[in-house]
């Protein structure tokens, strides 16, 4: 059952039409979210905006390009991933609510959301580089990395490779700031 579900989800992802990242993309939280969970989503989007010059917004509700992000118990059937980003007829990111409880420490939800938003901005594959936000499970645990560059050279290479026509206008190469929440900031 789980393999069939994973195969069906892979088919949806493989057939997806990528967003036009030169245009704004709305990131819309649906369902029940705590204030701290919403703040993680806002901060994860801001990292991509700062580092690559994309326009991910968690406040607009336009009709053109919209990615919904929701907690979905169906994702809990996938024992190898906490979340999945799929774009086809309905574009959404699904997160297992049991693996990401409210007020989780260590920046797990923030890292997970930042990783999934990498898929939204056109990076379909994960990296084997553990220092990359696009690298599997390890970078989701960000504690102890405050003050370090948020995106690795692998993240930059993946973004450039998968978005060759995008004219980047990044604000900076952001660093990770760990305070009452996790976020990116220009050094």
CSV table of C-alpha atoms in Angstrom, one decimal, residues 40-111:
chain,number,residue,atom,x,y,z
A,40,UNK,CA,8.5,29.1,10.2
A,41,UNK,CA,6.7,29.1,6.9
A,42,UNK,CA,7.1,32.9,6.5
A,43,UNK,CA,10.8,32.7,7.4
A,44,UNK,CA,11.5,29.7,5.1
A,45,UNK,CA,10.0,31.6,2.2
A,46,UNK,CA,12.1,34.7,3.1
A,47,UNK,CA,15.3,32.6,2.9
A,48,UNK,CA,14.6,31.8,-0.8
A,49,UNK,CA,13.6,35.4,-1.5
A,50,UNK,CA,16.8,36.7,0.0
A,51,UNK,CA,19.2,34.2,-1.5
A,52,UNK,CA,17.9,33.8,-5.0
A,53,UNK,CA,15.6,36.8,-5.7
A,54,UNK,CA,12.4,34.7,-6.1
A,55,UNK,CA,9.1,36.1,-4.9
A,56,UNK,CA,7.5,33.7,-2.5
A,57,UNK,CA,4.7,35.4,-0.5
A,58,UNK,CA,2.7,34.0,2.4
A,59,UNK,CA,0.4,37.1,2.5
A,60,UNK,CA,-0.9,37.4,-1.0
A,61,UNK,CA,-3.7,35.3,-2.3
A,62,UNK,CA,-3.4,35.7,-6.1
A,63,UNK,CA,-5.0,33.3,-8.5
A,64,UNK,CA,-2.0,32.7,-10.9
A,65,UNK,CA,0.5,30.6,-9.0
A,66,UNK,CA,-0.4,29.2,-5.7
A,67,UNK,CA,1.2,26.4,-3.6
A,68,UNK,CA,-0.9,25.3,-0.6
A,69,UNK,CA,1.0,23.9,2.4
A,70,UNK,CA,-0.9,21.6,4.8
A,71,UNK,CA,-0.5,19.1,7.5
A,72,UNK,CA,-1.9,15.8,6.1
A,73,UNK,CA,-2.0,12.5,8.0
A,74,UNK,CA,-1.7,10.6,4.7
A,75,UNK,CA,2.0,11.7,4.6
A,76,UNK,CA,2.5,9.7,7.8
A,77,UNK,CA,2.2,6.5,5.7
A,78,UNK,CA,5.5,7.4,4.0
A,79,UNK,CA,8.1,6.2,6.5
A,80,UNK,CA,11.0,7.7,4.5
A,81,UNK,CA,9.8,11.3,4.3
A,82,UNK,CA,8.1,13.9,6.5
A,83,UNK,CA,6.7,15.9,3.6
A,84,UNK,CA,6.1,15.9,-0.1
A,85,UNK,CA,5.7,18.7,-2.6
A,86,UNK,CA,3.7,17.9,-5.7
A,87,UNK,CA,2.5,20.2,-8.4
A,88,UNK,CA,0.1,19.2,-11.2
A,89,UNK,CA,-3.6,19.8,-11.2
A,90,UNK,CA,-3.4,20.8,-7.6
A,91,UNK,CA,-0.2,22.3,-6.3
A,92,UNK,CA,0.5,21.5,-2.7
A,93,UNK,CA,3.0,20.6,-0.1
A,94,UNK,CA,1.9,18.0,2.5
A,95,UNK,CA,3.5,17.5,5.9
A,96,UNK,CA,2.9,14.6,8.4
A,97,UNK,CA,1.5,16.4,11.5
A,98,UNK,CA,2.8,13.7,13.8
A,99,UNK,CA,6.5,14.0,12.8
A,100,UNK,CA,6.4,17.8,13.2
A,101,UNK,CA,4.5,18.6,16.4
A,102,UNK,CA,3.7,22.2,17.4
A,103,UNK,CA,6.6,24.1,19.0
A,104,UNK,CA,9.2,21.5,17.9
A,105,UNK,CA,12.7,22.4,18.8
A,106,UNK,CA,15.9,22.3,16.7
A,107,UNK,CA,14.3,24.1,13.8
A,108,UNK,CA,12.9,20.9,12.3
A,109,UNK,CA,9.8,22.4,10.8
A,110,UNK,CA,11.6,25.5,9.5
A,111,UNK,CA,14.2,23.3,7.8
